[in-house]
Amino acid sequence: MTRGGGGGNPLSLIFRLLKIKFHHKKLTKFRKTLELARADLAYPPLRQCPDFNEALWIKTWLTYR
């Protein structure tokens, strides 16, 4: 059995997914503490984004229907 073929076994997939989950949780926790320390780093609400109205228009356009 050779490595690097893109396959892999289900057990390694489970471990990779758990690693991704814990990494995401760690980054989310760090982001929240960073936002508490500096409020200017917080994400703005979606309605305040400059292209929000354009995104709504595109959402109702052509293939999104």
GROMACS .gro file of C-alpha atoms in nm:
model
   65
    1MET     CA    1   0.000   0.000   0.000
    2THR     CA    2   0.152   0.332  -0.103
    3ARG     CA    3   0.089   0.673   0.049
    4GLY     CA    4   0.003   0.980  -0.150
    5GLY     CA    5  -0.245   0.814  -0.378
    6GLY     CA    6  -0.532   1.026  -0.248
    7GLY     CA    7  -0.714   0.734  -0.093
    8GLY     CA    8  -0.658   0.664   0.271
    9ASN     CA    9  -0.852   0.463   0.517
   10PRO     CA   10  -1.161   0.571   0.708
   11LEU     CA   11  -0.976   0.578   1.040
   12SER     CA   12  -0.726   0.839   0.918
   13LEU     CA   13  -1.016   1.043   0.783
   14ILE     CA   14  -1.180   1.047   1.126
   15PHE     CA   15  -0.857   1.168   1.287
   16ARG     CA   16  -0.811   1.438   1.025
   17LEU     CA   17  -1.167   1.561   1.074
   18LEU     CA   18  -1.118   1.571   1.451
   19LYS     CA   19  -0.796   1.766   1.405
   20ILE     CA   20  -0.977   2.018   1.183
   21LYS     CA   21  -1.261   2.045   1.436
   22PHE     CA   22  -1.028   2.117   1.727
   23HIS     CA   23  -0.824   2.363   1.523
   24HIS     CA   24  -1.140   2.549   1.421
   25LYS     CA   25  -1.262   2.557   1.780
   26LYS     CA   26  -0.926   2.694   1.894
   27LEU     CA   27  -0.928   2.965   1.627
   28THR     CA   28  -1.287   3.062   1.709
   29LYS     CA   29  -1.203   3.095   2.077
   30PHE     CA   30  -0.896   3.305   1.993
   31ARG     CA   31  -1.104   3.529   1.764
   32LYS     CA   32  -1.361   3.591   2.039
   33THR     CA   33  -1.095   3.687   2.293
   34LEU     CA   34  -0.932   3.912   2.035
   35GLU     CA   35  -1.263   4.087   1.968
   36LEU     CA   36  -1.308   4.144   2.341
   37ALA     CA   37  -0.964   4.300   2.365
   38ARG     CA   38  -1.002   4.517   2.054
   39ALA     CA   39  -1.355   4.600   1.939
   40ASP     CA   40  -1.232   4.739   1.606
   41LEU     CA   41  -1.131   4.386   1.498
   42ALA     CA   42  -1.489   4.253   1.523
   43TYR     CA   43  -1.668   4.164   1.203
   44PRO     CA   44  -1.929   4.423   1.102
   45PRO     CA   45  -2.293   4.317   1.067
   46LEU     CA   46  -2.375   4.193   0.716
   47ARG     CA   47  -2.616   4.477   0.649
   48GLN     CA   48  -2.335   4.726   0.696
   49CYS     CA   49  -2.114   4.569   0.430
   50PRO     CA   50  -2.077   4.794   0.124
   51ASP     CA   51  -2.194   4.529  -0.126
   52PHE     CA   52  -2.484   4.389   0.077
   53ASN     CA   53  -2.756   4.526  -0.153
   54GLU     CA   54  -2.572   4.404  -0.461
   55ALA     CA   55  -2.540   4.058  -0.307
   56LEU     CA   56  -2.915   4.049  -0.240
   57TRP     CA   57  -2.983   4.151  -0.599
   58ILE     CA   58  -2.752   3.881  -0.735
   59LYS     CA   59  -2.912   3.624  -0.505
   60THR     CA   60  -3.249   3.676  -0.678
   61TRP     CA   61  -3.093   3.675  -1.023
   62LEU     CA   62  -3.079   3.396  -1.281
   63THR     CA   63  -2.944   3.065  -1.151
   64TYR     CA   64  -3.013   3.141  -0.785
   65ARG     CA   65  -3.387   3.116  -0.843
   0.00000   0.00000   0.00000
